[in-house]
Amino acid sequence: MNRRKTGNVFSTDKSGDNPVQGVGFYARENPAFSPDAITDIEFAKTGDDDAVSGSSTKSASDSNSSGVYSIDDNQKNSNKNKSTTKDNKDEKKDGGTPKVAMKRSLTLFHCVAIMVAVTGHSSVFISPSNILRSAGSVGASLVVWLIGGLINMMLALCFAELGTMLPHAGGPYAYVMHTFGPLPGFLIMWGYVVLVAGPFWAFLAYTAALYIVQPVYPDCEAPDSAVKLLAGWIMITMVILNCVYMKYVIKVQSLLASTKIIALAIIVVAGIIQLAKGETENFQNLFEGTSKEPGEFGLAILYSVFSYGGWQVMTSMMEEVKQPGRDLPRSVYITFIVVIIKYIMTNVAYFTLLSPSEVLGSQAVALLFIRRVYSPISAVISALVATTSIGALNASIMGHSRLLFAGSRVGHMPVILGMISHKYLTPWPSILVLLTWGLVMLYTGGVVDMMDFIGLYSTIMGIAVVISLLYLRYRKPDENRPYQTMTFVPLVMLVVNIAVLVLAIYQKPQKMGIGLGILFAGIPLFWFGVLWEPKPKCFREFIGGWTVVAQKMFMIGKTTS
């Protein structure tokens, strides 16, 4: 069998169907989890190029005589088609064979726009009540917001070091697997998909729908069924846009990020005006009622970690950033300076007109605040918050799907999840899988309760990534690091995250136990999907057959880099 080196994996050439050995990862790209014979979709060579038939790469060695050729050969012919000329100009060639790979199209501006949109997502408009409930007082809640922001910023700097050192799509999954091997890496990916991605998409879509529907019901709570129905439509629409119009979605993301800044600016300015008028009653005894339970305070920090979360998706898109070594750390600093200041000032603004009891009893805090300030513009704020949530959802779709995509390329997910659309060069299968799970979470789960699971997983993931960073510094001190954060940053992060995790488990042992159970359920799944081989022939034929059907139906194929 001949192999050719392409990027981070060795791709099997067209004369064989053997597994592909990963480089930099302790995993095979084609274990028993993936059908043996599937690598690229193939097209029947007829008088009409639009006529498509499929066979596995296993028969690719006979392609010259049978008239069957792969996605690469079809792409050569498609250069003659005007509809695909522009896409093919961007494809790089290796030995005369065009590669099918995601484009490096994200600049520093795009990175900041995505991170500003998704960092904190829409939590500042809906979650202050949870933090206040656990912290116990206005002053303590503001301190928790500051602590949560600093924790996330320092953790993001750790991610930036690893992201520039290991610029592979996959983010924390890639870092942990590169350092400790396949099982820990798989658990990181499994936990992210089950405990973060699906619930997070549901949370964002629900928030957007809530702020759209709530103004129609000014005197009562909006019907939950109506909110969820609209949320599902929003999620599906954004997925379609990401699958088909990625180039335009990137441009629109900058606009969506600006709506968040506008909404926060309106709230902050209104708060400053109220302070100037002497509305300081809720600040007279800032720390009165502060919780004395360490577990409650730890839980409040856990919620703040969730409230600033979401920025991790940027590290999952490293293969699409033009200059990751320069742009990733810069985007971290810019994003968190803006977001921390904005979020603390926004919470201060809320308390100028809303009492702690009113904040605790409100689901849409921003809407309630604006109604107190000037009710005629409440609809405008609702629209801005909804757009902000949609922007965060859009950025999450772009980032989370790349994690499954990266997992498939090293054999930790079915091979089809590592395929991309031949025409649009976006990972359709992984996006659609996460859409399905997001809809399940939306219609069956409690969005607020999911904050506990997301916060739990985020803390565990942070610990794993920081340990990976420290381990690589010790074992590979001379490794090229385009960016290196200060040594005290990962050390502080390790201590803080362990403390928060212990306190959260102490305070909510049952719920956190369920979350840990879901996370470690990935161990038997790893055995079944990756370690157990060879699988029964009927199982492999079933998976392989449906993979070919999906390839032909959606015109998708594996990347060559």
Coordinates of C-alpha atoms in Angstrom, one line a residue:
M1 CA 0.0 0.0 0.0
N2 CA 1.2 3.5 -0.8
R3 CA 0.7 6.4 1.5
R4 CA 1.0 10.1 1.0
K5 CA 1.5 12.5 3.9
T6 CA -1.1 15.2 4.0
G7 CA -1.1 17.6 6.9
N8 CA -1.6 15.8 10.2
V9 CA -2.7 12.4 8.9
F10 CA -1.5 9.9 6.3
S11 CA -4.3 9.4 3.7
T12 CA -4.7 6.0 2.1
D13 CA -4.1 6.3 -1.7
K14 CA -6.5 5.1 -4.3
S15 CA -4.7 1.7 -4.6
G16 CA -5.7 0.4 -1.2
D17 CA -8.3 0.4 1.5
N18 CA -6.2 -0.1 4.7
P19 CA -6.5 2.0 7.8
V20 CA -4.9 5.3 8.0
Q21 CA -2.4 6.0 10.9
G22 CA -2.7 9.4 12.5
V23 CA 0.3 11.6 13.1
G24 CA 0.5 13.5 16.4
F25 CA -2.4 11.5 17.7
Y26 CA -2.4 8.0 19.3
A27 CA -5.2 6.7 17.2
R28 CA -6.0 5.2 13.9
E29 CA -8.2 7.1 11.4
N30 CA -10.0 3.9 10.4
P31 CA -10.7 1.6 13.4
A32 CA -13.6 -0.8 13.5
F33 CA -15.9 2.1 14.4
S34 CA -15.6 3.3 10.8
P35 CA -16.5 1.2 7.8
D36 CA -13.4 -0.3 6.2
A37 CA -14.1 0.5 2.6
I38 CA -15.3 4.1 2.9
T39 CA -13.0 7.0 2.2
D40 CA -14.3 9.0 -0.7
I41 CA -17.5 9.2 -2.6
E42 CA -17.2 8.1 -6.2
F43 CA -19.1 9.1 -9.3
A44 CA -20.1 7.0 -12.3
K45 CA -18.4 8.3 -15.4
T46 CA -21.3 8.7 -17.9
G47 CA -22.2 11.1 -20.6
D48 CA -23.8 13.3 -17.9
D49 CA -21.6 14.4 -15.0
D50 CA -24.7 14.9 -12.9
A51 CA -25.5 11.2 -12.9
V52 CA -24.1 9.8 -9.6
S53 CA -23.5 6.3 -8.5
G54 CA -21.5 5.1 -5.6
S55 CA -19.0 2.5 -4.7
S56 CA -16.4 2.2 -2.0
T57 CA -12.8 3.1 -2.3
K58 CA -12.1 -0.6 -2.1
S59 CA -12.8 -0.8 -5.8
A60 CA -10.9 2.4 -6.6
S61 CA -7.9 0.5 -8.0
D62 CA -10.1 -0.5 -10.9
S63 CA -11.3 3.0 -11.6
N64 CA -9.4 3.4 -14.9
S65 CA -11.1 0.4 -16.4
S66 CA -14.5 0.6 -14.9
G67 CA -15.0 4.3 -15.5
V68 CA -15.5 5.0 -11.8
Y69 CA -13.5 7.9 -10.3
S70 CA -13.3 9.6 -6.9
I71 CA -14.3 13.0 -5.6
D72 CA -10.8 14.4 -6.6
D73 CA -11.2 13.3 -10.2
N74 CA -14.7 14.7 -10.3
Q75 CA -13.4 18.0 -8.9
K76 CA -11.0 18.3 -11.9
N77 CA -13.9 18.1 -14.3
S78 CA -16.0 20.4 -12.2
N79 CA -13.5 23.2 -12.9
K80 CA -15.3 23.5 -16.2
N81 CA -18.5 24.2 -14.5
K82 CA -19.1 27.9 -13.9
S83 CA -20.9 27.3 -10.7
T84 CA -17.9 25.8 -9.0
T85 CA -15.0 27.7 -10.7
K86 CA -14.6 30.2 -7.8
D87 CA -14.4 27.4 -5.2
N88 CA -11.9 25.4 -7.1
K89 CA -9.6 28.4 -7.5
D90 CA -9.0 28.3 -3.7
E91 CA -8.1 24.7 -3.6
K92 CA -4.4 23.8 -3.2
K93 CA -2.8 21.1 -5.3
D94 CA -0.4 18.4 -4.2
G95 CA 1.2 16.4 -7.1
G96 CA -1.5 17.6 -9.5
T97 CA -4.4 16.4 -7.3
P98 CA -6.7 19.1 -5.9
K99 CA -7.3 18.9 -2.1
V100 CA -10.7 19.1 -0.5
A101 CA -10.1 21.0 2.7
M102 CA -11.6 23.8 4.8
K103 CA -10.4 27.3 3.9
R104 CA -8.3 29.7 6.0
S105 CA -10.6 32.7 5.8
L106 CA -10.8 34.0 9.4
T107 CA -8.9 37.2 10.3
L108 CA -8.3 38.9 13.7
F109 CA -11.4 40.9 13.2
H110 CA -13.4 37.7 12.5
C111 CA -11.9 36.0 15.5
V112 CA -12.8 38.9 17.8
A113 CA -16.3 39.1 16.3
I114 CA -16.9 35.4 16.9
M115 CA -15.5 35.4 20.4
V116 CA -17.4 38.6 21.5
A117 CA -20.6 37.1 20.2
V118 CA -20.2 33.7 21.9
T119 CA -18.2 34.7 25.0
G120 CA -20.9 35.0 27.7
H121 CA -23.4 34.4 24.8
S122 CA -26.7 35.8 26.1
S123 CA -26.2 34.7 29.8
V124 CA -25.9 38.3 31.1
F125 CA -29.5 38.8 30.0
I126 CA -30.9 35.7 31.6
S127 CA -28.6 34.2 34.3
P128 CA -28.0 37.0 36.9
S129 CA -30.7 35.5 39.0
N130 CA -28.9 32.2 39.4
I131 CA -25.7 33.8 40.4
L132 CA -27.4 36.2 42.9
R133 CA -29.3 33.2 44.4
S134 CA -26.1 31.3 45.1
A135 CA -24.0 34.3 46.1
G136 CA -26.7 35.7 48.5
S137 CA -26.1 39.5 48.0
V138 CA -25.6 42.2 45.4
G139 CA -22.0 42.8 46.3
A140 CA -21.1 39.1 46.4
S141 CA -22.7 38.5 43.0
L142 CA -20.7 41.4 41.4
V143 CA -17.5 39.9 42.9
V144 CA -18.5 36.5 41.4
W145 CA -19.0 38.0 38.0
L146 CA -15.5 39.5 38.2
I147 CA -13.9 36.2 39.4
G148 CA -15.7 34.3 36.6
G149 CA -14.4 36.6 34.0
L150 CA -10.8 36.4 35.2
I151 CA -11.0 32.6 35.4
N152 CA -12.2 32.4 31.9
M153 CA -9.6 34.9 30.6
M154 CA -6.7 33.1 32.2
L155 CA -8.0 29.8 31.0
A156 CA -8.4 31.2 27.5
L157 CA -4.7 32.3 27.6
C158 CA -3.8 28.6 28.4
F159 CA -5.9 27.6 25.4
A160 CA -4.2 30.2 23.2
E161 CA -0.8 28.7 24.0
L162 CA -1.9 25.2 23.2
G163 CA -3.9 26.4 20.2
T164 CA -0.9 28.0 18.6
M165 CA 1.4 25.1 19.5
L166 CA -1.1 22.5 18.2
P167 CA -3.1 24.3 15.5
H168 CA -5.4 21.4 14.7
A169 CA -9.2 21.6 14.5
G170 CA -10.6 20.1 17.7
G171 CA -9.5 22.5 20.4
P172 CA -9.4 20.9 23.9
Y173 CA -10.1 17.5 22.4
A174 CA -6.9 17.7 20.3
Y175 CA -4.8 19.0 23.1
V176 CA -5.7 16.3 25.6
M177 CA -5.4 13.5 23.1
H178 CA -2.1 14.8 21.9
T179 CA -0.8 14.8 25.5
F180 CA -2.4 11.7 27.2
G181 CA -3.7 9.5 24.4
P182 CA -7.1 8.4 22.9
L183 CA -9.3 7.6 25.9
P184 CA -8.9 10.9 27.8
G185 CA -9.2 12.8 24.4
F186 CA -12.4 10.8 23.6
L187 CA -13.9 11.6 27.0
I188 CA -13.3 15.3 26.4
M189 CA -15.0 15.2 23.0
W190 CA -17.9 13.0 24.3
G191 CA -18.5 15.3 27.3
Y192 CA -18.4 18.4 25.1
V193 CA -20.9 17.0 22.6
V194 CA -23.4 15.6 25.2
L195 CA -23.0 18.0 28.1
V196 CA -22.2 21.3 26.3
A197 CA -22.9 21.5 22.6
G198 CA -26.5 20.2 22.5
P199 CA -27.7 21.9 25.7
F200 CA -25.8 25.1 24.7
W201 CA -27.5 25.3 21.3
A202 CA -30.9 24.7 23.0
F203 CA -30.1 27.4 25.6
L204 CA -29.2 30.0 23.0
A205 CA -32.1 29.2 20.7
Y206 CA -34.5 29.3 23.7
T207 CA -33.2 32.7 24.9
A208 CA -33.6 34.2 21.4
A209 CA -37.1 32.9 21.1
L210 CA -38.0 34.0 24.6
Y211 CA -37.0 37.6 23.9
I212 CA -39.0 37.5 20.7
V213 CA -42.2 36.1 22.1
Q214 CA -42.2 37.7 25.6
P215 CA -43.1 41.3 24.3
V216 CA -46.3 39.8 22.9
Y217 CA -47.3 38.9 26.5
P218 CA -46.4 42.0 28.5
D219 CA -48.5 41.0 31.5
C220 CA -47.7 37.4 31.8
E221 CA -45.1 34.7 31.0
A222 CA -44.9 33.7 27.4
P223 CA -46.2 30.1 26.7
D224 CA -43.4 27.7 26.9
S225 CA -44.7 25.7 23.9
A226 CA -44.6 28.8 21.7
V227 CA -41.1 29.7 22.8
K228 CA -39.8 26.2 22.1
L229 CA -41.5 26.0 18.7
L230 CA -39.8 29.2 17.6
A231 CA -36.5 28.2 19.1
G232 CA -36.5 25.0 17.0
W233 CA -37.2 27.0 13.9
I234 CA -34.3 29.4 14.7
M235 CA -31.9 26.5 15.3
I236 CA -32.8 24.8 12.0
T237 CA -32.5 28.0 10.1
M238 CA -29.1 28.8 11.4
V239 CA -27.9 25.3 10.6
I240 CA -29.0 25.6 7.0
L241 CA -27.2 28.9 6.7
N242 CA -24.0 27.4 8.1
C243 CA -24.2 24.5 5.8
V244 CA -24.8 26.4 2.6
Y245 CA -23.7 30.0 3.0
M246 CA -20.6 29.8 5.2
K247 CA -18.8 32.7 3.4
Y248 CA -21.7 35.1 4.1
V249 CA -22.4 33.7 7.6
I250 CA -18.8 34.8 8.6
K251 CA -19.5 38.3 7.3
V252 CA -22.9 38.5 9.1
Q253 CA -21.3 37.3 12.3
S254 CA -19.6 40.7 12.7
L255 CA -22.9 42.4 12.5
L256 CA -24.5 39.9 15.0
A257 CA -21.7 40.6 17.4
S258 CA -22.3 44.4 17.2
T259 CA -26.0 43.9 18.3
K260 CA -24.8 42.5 21.6
I261 CA -22.6 45.5 22.2
I262 CA -25.4 47.9 21.3
A263 CA -27.8 46.1 23.7
L264 CA -25.3 46.2 26.5
A265 CA -24.4 49.8 25.8
I266 CA -28.1 50.9 26.1
I267 CA -28.5 49.0 29.4
V268 CA -25.2 50.4 30.8
V269 CA -26.0 54.0 29.8
A270 CA -29.4 53.7 31.3
G271 CA -27.8 52.4 34.5
I272 CA -25.3 55.3 34.6
I273 CA -28.2 57.8 34.2
Q274 CA -30.1 56.1 37.1
L275 CA -27.0 56.3 39.3
A276 CA -26.7 60.0 38.5
K277 CA -30.3 60.4 39.6
G278 CA -29.4 58.9 42.9
E279 CA -30.8 55.4 42.4
T280 CA -28.4 53.7 44.8
E281 CA -30.8 52.1 47.3
N282 CA -29.7 48.5 46.4
F283 CA -26.0 49.4 46.9
Q284 CA -26.4 50.7 50.5
N285 CA -25.6 47.3 52.1
L286 CA -23.8 45.6 49.3
F287 CA -22.8 42.4 51.1
E288 CA -25.8 42.0 53.4
G289 CA -27.1 38.4 53.1
T290 CA -24.0 37.0 51.5
S291 CA -24.0 33.2 51.6
K292 CA -21.7 31.7 54.3
E293 CA -21.8 28.3 52.7
P294 CA -18.6 27.6 50.7
G295 CA -20.5 25.3 48.5
E296 CA -23.0 28.0 47.5
F297 CA -20.2 30.4 46.7
G298 CA -18.5 27.6 44.6
L299 CA -21.7 27.0 42.8
A300 CA -22.0 30.8 42.0
I301 CA -18.6 30.7 40.5
L302 CA -19.5 27.6 38.5
Y303 CA -22.5 29.6 37.1
S304 CA -20.2 32.5 36.3
V305 CA -17.8 30.2 34.5
F306 CA -20.8 29.1 32.4
S307 CA -21.9 32.7 31.9
Y308 CA -18.5 33.7 30.4
G309 CA -18.1 30.4 28.5
G310 CA -18.4 29.8 24.8
W311 CA -15.1 31.3 23.7
Q312 CA -13.6 27.7 23.4
V313 CA -15.2 27.3 20.0
M314 CA -12.6 29.6 18.5
T315 CA -9.8 27.1 19.3
S316 CA -11.8 24.4 17.4
M317 CA -11.5 26.5 14.2
M318 CA -7.7 26.8 14.1
E319 CA -7.5 25.3 10.7
E320 CA -9.7 28.2 9.4
V321 CA -7.7 31.1 11.0
K322 CA -5.3 32.8 8.6
Q323 CA -2.6 33.6 11.2
P324 CA -3.4 31.6 14.4
G325 CA -0.1 32.3 16.1
R326 CA -0.8 36.1 16.1
D327 CA -4.6 36.4 16.1
L328 CA -5.7 33.9 18.8
P329 CA -3.9 35.5 21.8
R330 CA -4.8 39.0 20.6
S331 CA -8.4 38.1 20.3
V332 CA -8.4 36.7 23.8
Y333 CA -7.2 39.9 25.4
I334 CA -9.5 42.2 23.3
T335 CA -12.5 40.0 24.0
F336 CA -12.2 39.6 27.7
I337 CA -11.3 43.2 28.4
V338 CA -14.5 44.3 26.7
V339 CA -16.7 41.5 28.0
I340 CA -15.7 41.7 31.7
I341 CA -16.2 45.5 31.9
K342 CA -19.5 45.3 30.1
Y343 CA -20.9 42.5 32.2
I344 CA -20.1 44.0 35.5
M345 CA -21.5 47.4 34.5
T346 CA -24.6 45.7 33.1
N347 CA -25.3 44.0 36.4
V348 CA -24.7 47.3 38.3
A349 CA -27.3 48.8 35.9
Y350 CA -29.8 46.1 36.7
F351 CA -29.6 46.8 40.4
T352 CA -30.2 50.6 40.0
L353 CA -33.9 49.9 39.4
L354 CA -34.5 46.3 40.3
S355 CA -34.4 44.9 43.8
P356 CA -32.7 41.6 44.5
S357 CA -36.1 39.9 44.9
E358 CA -37.2 41.2 41.5
V359 CA -34.0 39.9 39.8
L360 CA -34.5 36.5 41.5
G361 CA -38.0 36.3 40.2
S362 CA -37.3 37.3 36.6
Q363 CA -36.3 35.1 33.7
A364 CA -35.8 38.0 31.2
V365 CA -34.0 40.4 33.5
A366 CA -32.9 42.8 30.7
L367 CA -36.5 43.2 29.4
L368 CA -37.8 43.9 32.9
F369 CA -35.1 46.5 33.4
I370 CA -35.8 48.4 30.2
R371 CA -39.5 48.4 30.9
R372 CA -38.8 50.2 34.1
V373 CA -36.5 52.7 32.3
Y374 CA -38.6 53.5 29.2
S375 CA -41.2 50.9 28.2
P376 CA -41.6 52.0 24.5
I377 CA -38.1 50.7 23.7
S378 CA -38.5 47.4 25.3
A379 CA -39.3 45.8 21.9
V380 CA -36.0 47.2 20.6
I381 CA -34.0 45.6 23.4
S382 CA -35.9 42.3 22.9
A383 CA -34.8 42.3 19.3
L384 CA -31.2 43.1 20.1
V385 CA -31.0 40.4 22.8
A386 CA -32.6 37.9 20.4
T387 CA -30.1 38.8 17.7
T388 CA -27.3 38.5 20.2
S389 CA -28.4 34.9 21.1
I390 CA -28.7 34.1 17.4
G391 CA -25.1 35.4 16.9
A392 CA -23.8 33.2 19.7
L393 CA -25.7 30.2 18.3
N394 CA -24.2 30.9 14.8
A395 CA -20.7 31.0 16.3
S396 CA -21.3 27.8 18.3
I397 CA -22.5 26.0 15.2
M398 CA -19.3 26.9 13.4
G399 CA -17.1 25.8 16.3
H400 CA -18.8 22.8 17.8
S401 CA -19.3 21.0 14.6
R402 CA -15.5 21.1 13.9
L403 CA -14.9 19.1 17.1
L404 CA -16.9 16.1 15.8
F405 CA -15.2 16.7 12.4
A406 CA -11.7 16.4 14.1
G407 CA -12.8 13.4 16.1
S408 CA -13.8 11.5 13.0
R409 CA -10.5 12.2 11.3
V410 CA -8.7 10.2 13.9
G411 CA -11.2 7.4 14.2
H412 CA -13.1 8.4 17.4
M413 CA -16.3 9.0 15.5
P414 CA -18.0 7.4 12.5
V415 CA -16.1 8.2 9.3
I416 CA -19.0 10.1 7.8
L417 CA -18.7 12.8 10.5
G418 CA -15.3 13.7 9.1
M419 CA -16.7 14.4 5.6
I420 CA -17.5 17.8 4.1
S421 CA -19.8 19.0 1.4
H422 CA -18.0 18.8 -2.0
K423 CA -19.6 22.0 -3.2
Y424 CA -19.7 24.2 0.0
L425 CA -16.7 22.8 1.9
T426 CA -18.5 22.7 5.2
P427 CA -18.9 19.7 7.6
W428 CA -22.6 18.9 6.9
P429 CA -22.8 15.5 8.8
S430 CA -21.3 16.8 12.1
I431 CA -23.5 19.9 12.0
L432 CA -26.7 17.8 11.4
V433 CA -25.8 15.4 14.2
L434 CA -25.4 18.3 16.7
L435 CA -28.6 19.8 15.4
T436 CA -30.5 16.6 16.2
W437 CA -29.1 16.5 19.7
G438 CA -29.8 20.2 20.2
L439 CA -33.4 19.7 19.3
V440 CA -33.7 16.7 21.7
M441 CA -32.3 18.9 24.5
L442 CA -34.6 21.8 23.6
Y443 CA -37.8 19.7 23.7
T444 CA -37.0 17.3 26.5
G445 CA -34.7 19.0 28.9
G446 CA -34.7 22.0 31.3
V447 CA -32.5 24.6 29.9
V448 CA -31.7 26.2 33.3
D449 CA -30.8 22.9 34.9
M450 CA -28.3 22.3 32.0
M451 CA -26.3 25.2 33.4
D452 CA -25.1 22.9 36.1
F453 CA -23.9 20.3 33.6
I454 CA -22.2 22.8 31.3
G455 CA -20.5 24.4 34.2
L456 CA -19.4 21.0 35.6
Y457 CA -18.0 19.9 32.3
S458 CA -16.3 23.3 31.6
T459 CA -14.5 23.0 34.9
I460 CA -13.3 19.4 34.3
M461 CA -12.2 20.4 30.8
G462 CA -10.3 23.3 32.1
I463 CA -8.4 21.1 34.6
A464 CA -7.5 18.6 31.8
V465 CA -6.3 21.3 29.4
V466 CA -4.2 23.1 32.1
I467 CA -2.6 19.7 33.1
S468 CA -1.9 19.1 29.4
L469 CA -0.2 22.5 29.1
L470 CA 2.0 21.9 32.2
Y471 CA 2.9 18.4 31.1
L472 CA 4.0 19.5 27.6
R473 CA 6.1 22.3 29.1
Y474 CA 7.9 19.8 31.2
R475 CA 8.3 17.0 28.6
K476 CA 8.8 19.2 25.5
P477 CA 10.3 22.5 26.7
D478 CA 11.9 23.2 23.3
E479 CA 8.7 22.7 21.3
N480 CA 7.8 25.6 19.1
R481 CA 5.3 27.9 20.9
P482 CA 4.3 31.0 18.9
Y483 CA 2.6 32.2 22.1
Q484 CA 3.5 31.3 25.7
T485 CA 1.5 32.6 28.7
M486 CA 3.1 33.4 32.1
T487 CA 3.8 30.4 34.3
F488 CA 1.6 31.5 37.2
V489 CA -1.5 31.5 35.0
P490 CA -1.8 27.7 34.5
L491 CA -0.8 27.1 38.1
V492 CA -3.5 29.4 39.4
M493 CA -6.0 27.9 37.0
L494 CA -5.3 24.4 38.2
V495 CA -5.9 25.3 41.9
V496 CA -9.0 27.4 41.3
N497 CA -10.7 24.9 39.0
I498 CA -10.1 22.0 41.3
A499 CA -11.5 24.1 44.2
V500 CA -14.6 25.1 42.3
L501 CA -15.2 21.5 41.2
V502 CA -14.9 20.1 44.7
L503 CA -17.3 22.8 46.1
A504 CA -19.9 22.2 43.4
I505 CA -19.9 18.5 44.0
Y506 CA -20.2 19.1 47.8
Q507 CA -23.1 21.5 47.3
K508 CA -25.0 19.4 44.7
P509 CA -23.8 15.8 44.9
Q510 CA -26.8 14.2 43.2
K511 CA -26.9 16.5 40.1
M512 CA -23.1 16.6 39.7
G513 CA -23.0 12.9 40.2
I514 CA -25.4 12.5 37.2
G515 CA -23.2 14.8 35.2
L516 CA -20.1 12.8 36.0
G517 CA -21.9 9.5 35.2
I518 CA -22.8 10.9 31.8
L519 CA -19.2 11.9 31.2
F520 CA -17.7 8.6 32.2
A521 CA -20.3 6.7 30.2
G522 CA -18.0 7.5 27.3
I523 CA -15.6 4.8 28.5
P524 CA -17.7 1.8 27.4
L525 CA -18.6 3.7 24.3
F526 CA -14.9 4.1 23.5
W527 CA -14.5 0.4 24.0
F528 CA -17.4 -0.4 21.6
G529 CA -16.5 2.1 19.0
V530 CA -12.7 2.2 18.9
L531 CA -11.2 -0.8 20.8
W532 CA -13.5 -3.6 19.8
E533 CA -12.3 -5.0 16.5
P534 CA -13.0 -6.6 14.2
K535 CA -16.7 -6.0 14.4
P536 CA -19.2 -8.4 12.9
K537 CA -19.2 -8.3 9.1
C538 CA -23.0 -7.5 9.0
F539 CA -22.4 -4.5 11.3
R540 CA -19.6 -3.1 9.1
E541 CA -21.6 -3.7 5.9
F542 CA -24.7 -2.0 7.4
I543 CA -22.7 1.1 8.4
G544 CA -20.7 1.1 5.2
G545 CA -23.8 0.8 3.0
W546 CA -25.6 3.7 4.7
T547 CA -22.4 5.8 4.6
V548 CA -22.3 5.4 0.8
V549 CA -26.0 6.3 0.5
A550 CA -25.4 9.5 2.6
Q551 CA -22.4 10.4 0.5
K552 CA -24.3 10.1 -2.8
M553 CA -27.4 11.8 -1.4
F554 CA -25.6 14.9 0.1
M555 CA -22.6 15.0 -2.2
I556 CA -20.1 14.7 0.6
G557 CA -16.6 13.3 0.8
K558 CA -13.5 13.0 3.1
T559 CA -11.0 15.8 3.2
T560 CA -7.5 15.1 1.9
S561 CA -5.7 17.3 4.5

